[in-house]
Each structure stands twice: as structure tokens, then as C-alpha cells.
Coordinates of C-alpha atoms and ligand atoms in Angstrom, one line a residue:
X335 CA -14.5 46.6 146.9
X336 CA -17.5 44.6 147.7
X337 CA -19.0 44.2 151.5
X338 CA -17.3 41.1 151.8
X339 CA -19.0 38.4 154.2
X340 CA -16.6 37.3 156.8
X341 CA -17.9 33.2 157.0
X342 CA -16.8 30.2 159.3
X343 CA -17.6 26.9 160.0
X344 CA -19.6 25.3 162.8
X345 CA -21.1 22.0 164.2
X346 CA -25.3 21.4 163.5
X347 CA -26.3 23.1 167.1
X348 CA -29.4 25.5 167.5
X349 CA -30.0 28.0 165.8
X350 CA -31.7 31.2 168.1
X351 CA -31.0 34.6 166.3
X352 CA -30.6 36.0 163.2
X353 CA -31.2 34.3 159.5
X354 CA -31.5 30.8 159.1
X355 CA -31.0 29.0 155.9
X356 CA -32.2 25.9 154.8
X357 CA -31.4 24.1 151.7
X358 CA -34.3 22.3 150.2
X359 CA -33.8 19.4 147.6
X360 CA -36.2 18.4 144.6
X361 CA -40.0 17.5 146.0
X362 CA -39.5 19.7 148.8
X363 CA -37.4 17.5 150.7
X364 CA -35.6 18.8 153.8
X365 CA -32.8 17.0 156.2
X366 CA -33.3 16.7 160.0
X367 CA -30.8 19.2 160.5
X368 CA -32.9 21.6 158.8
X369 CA -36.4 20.4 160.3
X370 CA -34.9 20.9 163.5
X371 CA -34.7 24.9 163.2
X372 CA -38.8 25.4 163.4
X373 CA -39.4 22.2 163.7
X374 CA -40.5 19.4 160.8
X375 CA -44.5 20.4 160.8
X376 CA -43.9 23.8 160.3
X377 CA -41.2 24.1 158.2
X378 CA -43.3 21.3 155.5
X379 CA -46.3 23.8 155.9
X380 CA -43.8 26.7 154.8
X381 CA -42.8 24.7 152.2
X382 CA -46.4 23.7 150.8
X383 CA -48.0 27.2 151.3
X384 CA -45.1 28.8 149.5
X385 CA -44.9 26.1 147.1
X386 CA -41.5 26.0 146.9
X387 CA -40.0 23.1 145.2
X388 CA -36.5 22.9 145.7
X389 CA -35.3 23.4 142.5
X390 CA -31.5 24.2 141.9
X391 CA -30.9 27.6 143.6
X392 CA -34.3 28.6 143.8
X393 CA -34.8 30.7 147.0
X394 CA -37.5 31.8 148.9
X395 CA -37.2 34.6 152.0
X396 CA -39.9 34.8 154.5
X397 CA -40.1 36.6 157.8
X398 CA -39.8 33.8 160.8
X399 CA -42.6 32.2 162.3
X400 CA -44.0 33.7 165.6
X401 CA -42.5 31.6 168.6
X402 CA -38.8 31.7 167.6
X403 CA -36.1 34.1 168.2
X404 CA -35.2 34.3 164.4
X405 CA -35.7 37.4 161.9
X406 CA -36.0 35.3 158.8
X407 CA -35.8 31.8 157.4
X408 CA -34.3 31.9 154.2
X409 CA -34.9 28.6 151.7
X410 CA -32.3 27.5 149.5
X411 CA -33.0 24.8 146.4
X412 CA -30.5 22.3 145.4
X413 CA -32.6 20.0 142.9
X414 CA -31.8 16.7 142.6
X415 CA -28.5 16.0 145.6
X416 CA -27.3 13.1 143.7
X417 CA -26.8 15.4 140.7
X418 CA -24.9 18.3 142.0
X419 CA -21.3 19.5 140.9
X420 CA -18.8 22.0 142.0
X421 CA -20.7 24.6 139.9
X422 CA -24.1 23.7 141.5
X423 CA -22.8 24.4 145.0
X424 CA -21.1 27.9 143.4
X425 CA -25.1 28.2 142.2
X426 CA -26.7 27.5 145.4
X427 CA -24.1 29.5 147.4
X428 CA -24.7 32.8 145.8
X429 CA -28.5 32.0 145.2
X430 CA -28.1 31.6 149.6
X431 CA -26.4 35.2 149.6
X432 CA -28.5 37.1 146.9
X433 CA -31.3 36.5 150.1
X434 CA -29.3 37.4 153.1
X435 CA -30.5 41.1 152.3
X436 CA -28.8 43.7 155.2
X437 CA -29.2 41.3 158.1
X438 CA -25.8 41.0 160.2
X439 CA -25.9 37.4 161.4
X440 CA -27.0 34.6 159.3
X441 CA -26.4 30.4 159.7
X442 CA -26.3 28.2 157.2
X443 CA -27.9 24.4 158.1
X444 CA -25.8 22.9 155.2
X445 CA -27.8 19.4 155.2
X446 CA -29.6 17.5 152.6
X447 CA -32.1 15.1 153.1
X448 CA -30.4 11.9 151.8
X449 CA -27.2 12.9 150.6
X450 CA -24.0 13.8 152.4
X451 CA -22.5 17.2 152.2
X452 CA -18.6 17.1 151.8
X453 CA -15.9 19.5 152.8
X454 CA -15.1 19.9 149.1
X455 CA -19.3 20.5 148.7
X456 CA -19.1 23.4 151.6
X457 CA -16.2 25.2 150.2
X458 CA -17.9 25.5 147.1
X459 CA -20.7 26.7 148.7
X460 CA -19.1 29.2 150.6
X461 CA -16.9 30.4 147.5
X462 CA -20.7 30.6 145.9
X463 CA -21.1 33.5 148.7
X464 CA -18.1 35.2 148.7
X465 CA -18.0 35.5 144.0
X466 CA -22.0 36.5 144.6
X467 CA -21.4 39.6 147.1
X468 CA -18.7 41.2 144.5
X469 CA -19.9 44.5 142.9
X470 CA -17.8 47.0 141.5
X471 CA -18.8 50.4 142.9
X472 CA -15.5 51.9 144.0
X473 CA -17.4 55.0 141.7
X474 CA -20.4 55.5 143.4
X475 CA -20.1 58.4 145.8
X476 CA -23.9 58.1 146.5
X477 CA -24.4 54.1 147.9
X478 CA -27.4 52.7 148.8
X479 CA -29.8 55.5 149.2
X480 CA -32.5 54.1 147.4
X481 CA -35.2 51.9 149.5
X482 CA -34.4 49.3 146.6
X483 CA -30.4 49.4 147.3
X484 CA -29.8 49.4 150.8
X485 CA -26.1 48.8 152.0
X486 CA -24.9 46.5 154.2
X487 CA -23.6 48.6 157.0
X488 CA -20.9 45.9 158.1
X489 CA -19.9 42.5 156.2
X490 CA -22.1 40.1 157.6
X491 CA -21.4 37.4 159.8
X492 CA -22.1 34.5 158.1
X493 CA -21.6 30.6 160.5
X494 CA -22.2 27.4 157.7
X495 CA -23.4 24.8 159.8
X496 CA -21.8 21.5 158.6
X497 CA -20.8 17.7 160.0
X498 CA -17.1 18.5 160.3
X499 CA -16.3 22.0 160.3
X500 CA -12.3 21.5 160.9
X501 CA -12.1 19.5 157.1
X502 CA -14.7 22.1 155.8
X503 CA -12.5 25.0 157.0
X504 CA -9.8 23.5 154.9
X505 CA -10.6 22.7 152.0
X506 CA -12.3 26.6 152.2
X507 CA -8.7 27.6 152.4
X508 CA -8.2 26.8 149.3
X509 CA -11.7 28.1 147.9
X510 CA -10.4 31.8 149.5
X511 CA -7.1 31.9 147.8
X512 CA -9.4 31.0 144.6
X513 CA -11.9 33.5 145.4
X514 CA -9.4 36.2 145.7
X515 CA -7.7 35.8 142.7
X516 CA -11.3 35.8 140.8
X517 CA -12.5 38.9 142.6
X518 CA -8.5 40.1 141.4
X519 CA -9.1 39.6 138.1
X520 CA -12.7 40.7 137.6
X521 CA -11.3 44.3 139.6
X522 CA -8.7 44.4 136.9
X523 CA -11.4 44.0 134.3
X524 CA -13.7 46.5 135.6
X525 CA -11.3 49.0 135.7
X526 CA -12.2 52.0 133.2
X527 CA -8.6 52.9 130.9
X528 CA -8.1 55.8 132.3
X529 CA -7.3 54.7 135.5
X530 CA -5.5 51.2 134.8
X531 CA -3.2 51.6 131.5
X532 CA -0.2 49.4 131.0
X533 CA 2.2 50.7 133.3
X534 CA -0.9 51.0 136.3
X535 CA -1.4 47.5 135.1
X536 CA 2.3 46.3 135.8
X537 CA 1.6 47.9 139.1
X538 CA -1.0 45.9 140.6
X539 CA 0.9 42.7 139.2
X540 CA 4.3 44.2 141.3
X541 CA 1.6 43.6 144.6
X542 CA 1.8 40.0 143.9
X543 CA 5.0 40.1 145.4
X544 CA 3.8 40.0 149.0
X545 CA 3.0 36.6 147.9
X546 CA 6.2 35.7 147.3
X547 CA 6.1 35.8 143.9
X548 CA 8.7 36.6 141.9
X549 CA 8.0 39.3 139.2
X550 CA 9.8 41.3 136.5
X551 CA 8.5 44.1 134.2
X552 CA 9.6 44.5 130.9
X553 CA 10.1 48.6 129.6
X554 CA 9.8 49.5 126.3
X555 CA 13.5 49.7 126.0
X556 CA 13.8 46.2 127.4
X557 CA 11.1 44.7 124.6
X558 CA 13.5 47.0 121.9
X559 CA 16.3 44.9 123.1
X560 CA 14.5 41.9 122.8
X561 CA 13.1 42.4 119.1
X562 CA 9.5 42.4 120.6
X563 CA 8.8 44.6 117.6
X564 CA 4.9 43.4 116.7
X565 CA 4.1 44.0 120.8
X566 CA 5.5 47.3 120.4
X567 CA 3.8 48.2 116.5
X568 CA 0.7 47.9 118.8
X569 CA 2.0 50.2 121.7
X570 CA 3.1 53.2 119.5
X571 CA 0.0 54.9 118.9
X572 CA -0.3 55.8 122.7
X573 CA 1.1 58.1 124.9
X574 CA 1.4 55.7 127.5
X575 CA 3.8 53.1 127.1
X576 CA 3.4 49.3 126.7
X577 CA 4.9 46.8 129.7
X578 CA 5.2 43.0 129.8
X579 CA 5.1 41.4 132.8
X580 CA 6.2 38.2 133.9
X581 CA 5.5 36.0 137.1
X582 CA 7.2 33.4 138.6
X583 CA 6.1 31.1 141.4
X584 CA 8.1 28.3 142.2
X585 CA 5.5 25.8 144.6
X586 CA 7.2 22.5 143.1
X587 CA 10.1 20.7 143.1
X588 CA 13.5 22.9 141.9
X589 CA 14.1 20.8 138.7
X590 CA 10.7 21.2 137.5
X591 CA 10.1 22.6 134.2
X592 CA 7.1 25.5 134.7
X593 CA 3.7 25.2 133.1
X594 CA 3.1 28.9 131.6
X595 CA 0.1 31.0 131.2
X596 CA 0.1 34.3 129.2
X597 CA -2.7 36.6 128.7
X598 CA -3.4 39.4 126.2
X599 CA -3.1 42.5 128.0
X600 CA -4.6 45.8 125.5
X601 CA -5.9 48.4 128.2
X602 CA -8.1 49.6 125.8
X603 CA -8.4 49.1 122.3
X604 CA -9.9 51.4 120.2
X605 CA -9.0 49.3 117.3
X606 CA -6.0 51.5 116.1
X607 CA -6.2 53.7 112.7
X608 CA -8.8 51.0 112.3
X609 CA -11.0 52.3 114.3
X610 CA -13.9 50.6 115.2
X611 CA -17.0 51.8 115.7
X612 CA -18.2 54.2 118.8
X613 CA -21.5 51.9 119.9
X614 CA -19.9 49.8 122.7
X615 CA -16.4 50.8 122.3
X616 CA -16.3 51.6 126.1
X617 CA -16.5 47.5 126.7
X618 CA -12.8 47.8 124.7
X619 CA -11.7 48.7 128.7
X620 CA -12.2 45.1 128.8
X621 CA -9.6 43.7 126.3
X622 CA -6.7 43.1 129.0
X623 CA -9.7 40.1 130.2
X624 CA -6.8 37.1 129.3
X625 CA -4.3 39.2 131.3
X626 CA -6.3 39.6 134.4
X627 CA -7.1 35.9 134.4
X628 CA -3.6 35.1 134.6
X629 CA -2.7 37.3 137.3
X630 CA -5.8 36.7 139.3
X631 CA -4.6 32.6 138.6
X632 CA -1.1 33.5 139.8
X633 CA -2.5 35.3 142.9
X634 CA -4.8 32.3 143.8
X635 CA -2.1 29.1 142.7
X636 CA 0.7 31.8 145.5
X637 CA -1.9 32.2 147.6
X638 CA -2.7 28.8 148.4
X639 CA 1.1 27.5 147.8
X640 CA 0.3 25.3 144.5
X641 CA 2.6 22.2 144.5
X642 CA 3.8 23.2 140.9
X643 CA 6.1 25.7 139.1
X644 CA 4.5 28.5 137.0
X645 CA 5.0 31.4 134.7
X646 CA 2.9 34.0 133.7
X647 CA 3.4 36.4 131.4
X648 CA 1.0 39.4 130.1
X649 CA 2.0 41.9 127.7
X650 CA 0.2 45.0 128.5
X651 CA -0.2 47.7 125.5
X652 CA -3.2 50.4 124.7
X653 CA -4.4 50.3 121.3
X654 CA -4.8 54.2 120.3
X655 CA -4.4 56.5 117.6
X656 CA -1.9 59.1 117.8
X657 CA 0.3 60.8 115.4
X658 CA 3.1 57.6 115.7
X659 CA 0.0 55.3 115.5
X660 CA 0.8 52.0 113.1
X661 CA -1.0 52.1 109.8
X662 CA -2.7 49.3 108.1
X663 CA 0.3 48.2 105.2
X664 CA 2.9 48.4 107.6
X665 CA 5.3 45.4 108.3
X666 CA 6.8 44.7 111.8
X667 CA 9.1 42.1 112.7
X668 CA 8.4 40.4 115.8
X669 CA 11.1 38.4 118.0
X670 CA 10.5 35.1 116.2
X671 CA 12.6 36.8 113.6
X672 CA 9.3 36.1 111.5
X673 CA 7.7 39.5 109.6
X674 CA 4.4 40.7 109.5
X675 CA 2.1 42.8 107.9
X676 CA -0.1 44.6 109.6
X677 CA -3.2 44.6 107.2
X678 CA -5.7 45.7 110.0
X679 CA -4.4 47.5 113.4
X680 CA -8.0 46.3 115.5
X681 CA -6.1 42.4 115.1
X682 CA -4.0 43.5 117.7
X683 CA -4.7 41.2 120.1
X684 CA -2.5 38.1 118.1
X685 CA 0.3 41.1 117.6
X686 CA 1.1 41.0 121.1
X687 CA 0.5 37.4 122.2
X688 CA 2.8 36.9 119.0
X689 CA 5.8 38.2 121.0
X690 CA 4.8 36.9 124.7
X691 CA 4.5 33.4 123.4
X692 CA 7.6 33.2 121.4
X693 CA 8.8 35.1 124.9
X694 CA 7.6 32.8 127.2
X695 CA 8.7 29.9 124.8
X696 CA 12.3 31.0 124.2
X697 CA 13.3 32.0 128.0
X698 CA 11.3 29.5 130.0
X699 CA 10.8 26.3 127.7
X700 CA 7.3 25.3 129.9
X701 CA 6.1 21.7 129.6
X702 CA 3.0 23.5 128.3
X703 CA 2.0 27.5 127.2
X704 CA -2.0 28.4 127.2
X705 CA -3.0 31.7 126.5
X706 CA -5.7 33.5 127.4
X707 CA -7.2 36.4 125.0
X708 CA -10.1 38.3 124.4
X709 CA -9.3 38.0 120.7
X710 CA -12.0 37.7 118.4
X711 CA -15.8 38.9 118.0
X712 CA -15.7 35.9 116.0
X713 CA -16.0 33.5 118.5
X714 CA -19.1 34.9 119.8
X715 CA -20.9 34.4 116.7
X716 CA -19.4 30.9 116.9
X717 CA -19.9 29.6 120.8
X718 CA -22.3 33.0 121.8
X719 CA -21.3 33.8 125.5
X720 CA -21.7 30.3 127.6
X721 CA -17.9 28.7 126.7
X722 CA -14.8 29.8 125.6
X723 CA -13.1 28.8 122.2
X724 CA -10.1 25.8 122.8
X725 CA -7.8 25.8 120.5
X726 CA -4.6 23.4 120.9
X727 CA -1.9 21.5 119.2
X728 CA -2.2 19.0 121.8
X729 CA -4.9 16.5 122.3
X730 CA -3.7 15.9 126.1
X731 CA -4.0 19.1 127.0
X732 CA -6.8 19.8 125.2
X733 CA -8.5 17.1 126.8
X734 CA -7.1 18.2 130.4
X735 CA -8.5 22.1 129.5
X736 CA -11.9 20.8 128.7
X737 CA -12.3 18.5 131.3
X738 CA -11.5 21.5 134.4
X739 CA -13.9 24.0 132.1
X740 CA -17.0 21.2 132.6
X741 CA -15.7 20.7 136.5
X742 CA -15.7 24.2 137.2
X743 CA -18.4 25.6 135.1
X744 CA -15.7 27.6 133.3
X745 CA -17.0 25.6 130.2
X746 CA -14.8 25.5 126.7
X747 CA -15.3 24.2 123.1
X748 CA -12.8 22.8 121.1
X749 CA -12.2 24.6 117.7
X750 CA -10.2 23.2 114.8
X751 CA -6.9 24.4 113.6
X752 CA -5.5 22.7 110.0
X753 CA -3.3 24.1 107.2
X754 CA -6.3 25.1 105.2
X755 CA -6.7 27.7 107.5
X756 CA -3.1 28.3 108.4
X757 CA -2.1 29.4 104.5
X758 CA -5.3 32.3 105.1
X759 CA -2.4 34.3 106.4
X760 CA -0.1 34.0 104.1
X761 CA 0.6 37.0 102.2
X762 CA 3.1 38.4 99.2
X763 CA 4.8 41.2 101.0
X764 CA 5.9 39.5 104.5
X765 CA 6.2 36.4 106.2
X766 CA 2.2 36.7 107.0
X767 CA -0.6 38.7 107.7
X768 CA -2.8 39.5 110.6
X769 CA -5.8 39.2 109.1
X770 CA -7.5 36.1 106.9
X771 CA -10.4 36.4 104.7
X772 CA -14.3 37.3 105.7
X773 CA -14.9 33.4 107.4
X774 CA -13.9 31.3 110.3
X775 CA -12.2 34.5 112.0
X776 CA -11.5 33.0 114.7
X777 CA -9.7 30.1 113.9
X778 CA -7.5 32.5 111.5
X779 CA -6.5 34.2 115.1
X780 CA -5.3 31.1 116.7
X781 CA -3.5 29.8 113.5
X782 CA -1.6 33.4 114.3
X783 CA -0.8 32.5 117.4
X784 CA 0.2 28.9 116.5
X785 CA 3.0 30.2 114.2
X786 CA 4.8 31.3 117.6
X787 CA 4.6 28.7 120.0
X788 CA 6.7 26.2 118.0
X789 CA 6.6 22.4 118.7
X790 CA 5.6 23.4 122.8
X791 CA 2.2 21.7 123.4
X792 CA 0.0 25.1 123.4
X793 CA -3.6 26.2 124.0
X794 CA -5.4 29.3 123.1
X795 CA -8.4 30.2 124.9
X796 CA -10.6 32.9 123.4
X797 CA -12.6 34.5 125.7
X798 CA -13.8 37.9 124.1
X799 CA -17.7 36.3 124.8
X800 CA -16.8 34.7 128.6
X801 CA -14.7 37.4 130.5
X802 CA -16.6 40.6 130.0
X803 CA -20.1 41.7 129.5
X804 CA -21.0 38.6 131.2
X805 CA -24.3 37.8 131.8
X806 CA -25.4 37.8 135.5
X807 CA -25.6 34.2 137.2
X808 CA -26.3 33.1 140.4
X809 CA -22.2 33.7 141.5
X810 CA -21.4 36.7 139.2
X811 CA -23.4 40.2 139.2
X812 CA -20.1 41.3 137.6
X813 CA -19.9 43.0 134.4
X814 CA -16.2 41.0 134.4
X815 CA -17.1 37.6 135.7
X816 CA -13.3 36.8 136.0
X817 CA -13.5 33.9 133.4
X818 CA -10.2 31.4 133.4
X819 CA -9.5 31.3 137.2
X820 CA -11.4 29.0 138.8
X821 CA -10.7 26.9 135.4
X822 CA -7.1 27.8 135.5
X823 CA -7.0 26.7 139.4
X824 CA -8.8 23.3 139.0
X825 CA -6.6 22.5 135.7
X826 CA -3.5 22.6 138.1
X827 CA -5.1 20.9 140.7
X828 CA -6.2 18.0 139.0
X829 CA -2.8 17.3 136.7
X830 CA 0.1 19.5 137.8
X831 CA 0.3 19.2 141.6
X832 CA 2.6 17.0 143.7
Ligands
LIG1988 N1 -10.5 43.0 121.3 C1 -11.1 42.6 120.0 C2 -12.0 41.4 120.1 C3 -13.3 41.6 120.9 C4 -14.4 42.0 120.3 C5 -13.3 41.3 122.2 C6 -15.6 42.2 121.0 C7 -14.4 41.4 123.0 C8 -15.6 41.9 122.4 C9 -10.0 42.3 119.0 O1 -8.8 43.0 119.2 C10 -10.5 42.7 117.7 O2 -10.7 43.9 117.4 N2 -10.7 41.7 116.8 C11 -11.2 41.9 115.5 C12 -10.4 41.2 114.5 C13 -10.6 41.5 113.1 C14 -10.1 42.9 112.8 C15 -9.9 40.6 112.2 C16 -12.7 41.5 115.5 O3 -13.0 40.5 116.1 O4 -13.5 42.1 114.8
LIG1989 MN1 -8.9 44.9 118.2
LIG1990 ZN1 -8.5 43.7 121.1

């Protein structure tokens, strides 16, 4: 989709053609290796006149100086070098990209004056590049024909200059197989509903086969068979019919009991016979967000063989409005064996989940199940856009969850769950409701979800404010920023591998 930049990895040597860039840390300091390109005098006089101060992915482009062989020289910030994260070098990687405009050869002096720079540092970085040069523009038949918009002709050629290219080539490996899935899931995202419903959906996840994955999707008939009757309450009101998918990739030891992932997968959701309202409906293109994440995680833990055994599972329904549409008073009864009324057809999202958890549960007993959903406006008035709501019955995981989301800058917040707000969903005519009362929405959600997953240690992520309408940073442009990869990815790799 995007003009991807084909990048490798080089020894510090000369630079004589094309884009240089330099990072800068706080005060304007710059590392010999930098210094070295126009030399120490000039580059400090660049950096005075400009007044550039180095701050975290602040950049600066300026033409080169006369006397050298280069087009421009291109100044990166990274702050403070003993303060820098993962997330930092993400920042400071796209911030390098967002400058390297339409030229087709660029090097990278990946130094800092004072601090090393570690394989692990340079992967980031060039991850940073690749998540920052995704747009979604498979739609626009006129590109770049505006002076402000030019396109890059070719991907660009982009050499990172680093102290030991073989262990930076790597570990950036691994940062490709992430960056895949990411780009994956925020494509999925993107998508408008008429062009990916549920069965287009099960499609794209049958690709991951090349990756030796092992999939299976679920027909309507099969999910009959199976009782999945809340999933398919949800489904009935379009004309195109619902799928669940289900993953398998086996990268750990035979025995191994799988860690799951499911996702909520609603095409579009036009909140049912409750409607919603038209202003911003078209974002409801976005409510299969959870789902994306999981397949973009499963394409990204295959791609870059993850030591561990997984399942994920996505049930894929559109929420519509046709004459077989569900009405608010009806009561389904979902594979649990448990009964529910359906007091309001837009909380569909904990409708399907209902059935892939107790799903996923029943058939694959993981060690652990998190979900991922795009649940509730709720949580937006509650976290607003910059974390993710954490929900869990266990305070390992929990703990594990919101330790990867402050590594990778995927950041969560932990929400509480209790029986106060469990008996909100109680109701006279079934075994419960899908709706609560006017407060603490939701937490109401995930105490729905809760009554599925049994004694399994389980977490619900809600990210209706993190996956979609995301705003811009310096590693997403994306409308769908691909939220619960890259947390997903670094979860695994720190607990569940080897
Ligand atoms: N998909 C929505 C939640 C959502 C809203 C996601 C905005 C992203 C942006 C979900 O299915 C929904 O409609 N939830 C309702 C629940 C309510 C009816 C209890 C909501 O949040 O209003
Ligand atoms: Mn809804
Ligand atoms: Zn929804």
C-alpha cells in the first residue's frame, strides 16, 4: 500500500551522496560519527544558526552545505540518550522518515554523543521508518499531483549506519515481521465495509496460511451446530453472513498448552434496530479493530517463528438492519448454555466475544485468553484516546499486559471489575442482559464478557479510543494506528517464549 522504504544496515564509512541524517541529543550535542559527515565546525554552526536543540524527534531539513557531494542534511532529535525507550526510537525513526521527502538514497549516522546505540535501539528505529511511511491510499486514482503531495517515484533506499550492522540486521528481523503484521492490521482497519465484510474478512486471514499457519473458518451452519446463537443474533440482520475464524500457530514445544487471543470482529456496525446516529457512523467500518490486531499479531508471532503456541480467534459479523434484523426484547441463547436478553442491538460487540470466548475456552483450554474489542464509547470518556482499558481476573497477567503496553508505547489502564457491577446485568426475563444502567459502561461490558471465560485467567482490552481515529504521531499518519500488535508481540516476547 504505502511506498515502502527498502533499508539495510552498514558500518560508520563516508557518506558522499544523497541524504544524510544526523541524530542530535539534548543541548545540541552530536557524536563523532555524525561530526564527521560536514565536519564538527560546520555541523555546530548549523546547529546554532538553526537553533535546533535536540529535543525528542524534533527534525530540522536543510539543503547541504556547498563543498560536499550531498543533497541534504537532515537533523534528527533524541533528547536526553540516557532516557530513551523502545517507543522513543519508534519516535525518532518516523520523525527521521517524515524528512526524507522524495529523495532516493538517504544514510542514516545512527550515533549519539555519549551513549551507545544497540541492535535492539536500531531496529526500533528502523521499525520507526517503516510504521511512519504507511498511508492508506489504495483509493486515490489521482496521487501526488499537488506541489504539496509529491510521490515518491520508487521506495527509497534507505543504509542505517550503525557499530555492528550484522546484530542490527537481526534483531530488525524481528522488527519486520512486527512491522508487517501492524501495517496488516491497520489495512484491515482501513478498509471501508463494502469491500471487507465477514466473509472478505475470513479471506485475508486464509492468506496467513503461507505462513504456515494453521487456519479454520467457521460457517454459519458450523456456529448453528455449535449453539453460537448470541454471535449469530448479531449476524442476522445482514445479508452477508457472519464467519469465525480461528488461527493456530504452533512455534513451541508439542505439549504446550496455547496462550489465546480473540478479537471482536463487527465489519460495520450500524448499531442494529438501535441505530445510532448518522454523524461519524462511517468510523463504525472500524469496529472489527480487536480482530485486526489479532491477525496482524498472528502474522507477526508466524512471521518471525515465536517460540510459543497460539490461538486466535475472531468472530466476524456486520451489525445491520434488515427485515430478519434482532429486536431490542429478544432473548438468545449463546453456547455457554447461558440466555440473554438483548435489551439494546448497538451492545453487540460483548454478543459476539460472548460466544468466541466460551469458544476458545471450551475447545482449546489456553493457559490465558485476552481479548481485544472496540467495545465501548465508554472508555473514551474514561481513559480519552492515549491507553486502552485493562480489564482482568488475573493480577499476573494483568501485571504482564501493563508492563509490554508501557514498553511498547501501546500503553493500558487497569479498570476494576467486582460484583457490584457484575449484578447491573442481571435481569428478570433471562439469565442477563447486555446492557447495565446509564454509569460505568464500560466496566458493565467487561463484567459481560467475564461471565464467559470461566475460571481461565482472562483479559479484556477495550480499545474503541486506541485502534481507530487515532491521532497522528510521529510513527502513525494512520487513521487505524494498528493498536495491540506491537503490545501483543512484546507481551510474548518477554513471558511466553522458550
Ligand atoms: N462499536 C461500539 C463502540 C464504539 C463506539 C467503538 C465509538 C468505537 C467508537 C459498540 O458496539 C457500541 O455501540 N457500544 C455502545 C454500547 C451501549 C449501547 C451500551 C456504546 O458504547 O455506546
Ligand atoms: Mn455497537
Ligand atoms: Zn460495535
Amino acid at each position: 500500500m504505502s511506498k515502502r522504504p527498502s533499508i539495510s544496515f552498514a558500518k560508520f564509512a563516508a557518506v558522499e551522496s544523497g541524504t544524510a541524517i544526523l541524530l542530535v541529543a539534548a543541548e545540541g550535542k552530536t557524536a563523532a560519527e555524525a561530526e564527521s559527515v560536514v565536519g564538527p565546525a560546520l555541523l555546530s554552526r548549523i546547529i546554532d544558526v538553526s537553533e535546533f536543540k535536540g529535543k525528542l524527534a524534533a527534525s530540522l531539513s536543510t539543503i547541504a552545505p556547498a563543498g560536499t557531494e550531498l543533497e541534504r542534511l537532515v537533523l534528527v532529535g533524541s533528547g536526553d540518550p540516557a532516557k530513551l525507550k523502545a517507543d522513543d526510537w519508534l519516535k525518532i525513526g518516523g520523525a527521521a522518515l517524515s524528512k526524507i521527502g522524495t529523495a532516493k538514497n538517504a544514510t542514516v549516522i545512527l550515533a549519539l554523543s555519549g551513549a551507545e546505540v544497540s541492535a535492539e535501539n536500531a531496529a526500533d528505529f528502523a521499525l520507526g521508518m517503516l510504521l511512519r511511511a504507511y498511508t492508506f491510499d489504495k483509493y486515490k486514482t489521482k496521487k501526488g499531483k499537488d506541489e504539496d503531495e509529491k510521490e515518491q517515484k520508487t521506495a527509497a533506499n534507505i543504509t542505517i549506519q550503525v557499530a555492528d550492522p550484522h546484530a542490527a540486521k537481526k534483531a530488525f528481523t524481528n522488527a519486520e515481521a512486527v512491522a508487517d503484521g501492524v501495517v496488516l492490521a491497520r489495512d484491515l482497519v482501513n478498509e471501508p465495509a463494502n469491500i471487507l465484510g465477514p466473509v472478505e474478512f475470513a479471506e485475508r486471514v486464509e492468506e496467513l496460511k503461507k505462513l504456515d499457519v494453521k487456519v479454520e473458518i467457521l460457517t454459519e451452519k458450523d456456529m448453528k451446530k455449535l449453539g453460537m446463537g448470541s454471535l449469530l443474533g448479531v449476524a442476522q440482520g445482514s445479508a452477508r453472513p457472519a464467519r469465525l475464524a480461528i488461527m493456530e500457530w504452533h512455534g513451541g514445544k508439542g505439549k504446550d498448552k496455547p496462550i489465546a487471543f480473540v478479537g471482536k470482529g463487527v465489519t460495520f456496525d450500524s448499531g442494529g434496530v438501535s441505530i445510532k446516529p448518522a454523524a461519524g457512523m462511517d468510523e463504525m467500518k472500524g469496529d472489527m479493530g480487536g480482530a485486526a490486531a489479532v491477525t496482524g499479531l498472528m502474522h507477526a508471532l508466524a512471521s518471525r517463528k515465536a517460540k510459543v503456541n497460539v490461538v486466535g480467534i475472531i468472530g466476524i459479523v456486520e451489525n445491520m438492519i434488515n427485515g430478519e434484523a434482532q429486536r431490542p426484547g429478544d432473548i438468545v441463547t449463546s453456547m455457554s448454555g447461558q440466555t440473554i436478553e438483548v435489551l439494546n442491538t448497538d451492545a453487540e460487540g460483548r454478543l459476539v466475544l460472548a460466544d468466541a470466548l466460551y469458544y476458545c475456552n471450551d475447545r482449546f483450554k489456553p493457559k490465558f485468553m485476552v481479548n481485544l474489542a472496540t467495545l465501548t464509547g465508554a472508555i473514551m470518556v474514561a481513559l480519552g484516546v492515549y491507553r486502552a482499558g485493562l480489564f482482568s481476573n488475573d493480577d499476573t497477567l494483568a501485571g504482564q499486559l501493563f508492563d509490554a503496553g508501557e514498553g511498547s508505547g501501546e500503553k493500558l489502564w487497569r479498570m476494576p471489575l467486582g460484583d457490584e457491577y457484575d449484578k447491573l446485568i442481571d435481569t428478570k426475563n433471562a439469565d442477563m442482559k447486555n446492557i447495565g444502567g446509564r454509569h460505568g459502561g464500560a466496566i458493565i461490558a467487561a463484567q459481560f464478557l467475564q461471565r464467559f471465560v470461566g475460571d481461565t485467567p482472562w483479559a479484556h482490552l477495550d480499545v474503541a479510543g486506541t485502534a481507530m481515529g487515532s491521532p497522528a504521531t510521529e510513527y502513525s499518519q494512520s487513521w487505524a494506528s494498528g493498536f495491540g500488535v506491537r503490545l501483543l508481540d512484546r507481551l510474548v516476547r518477554d513471558n511466553f517464549e522458550g
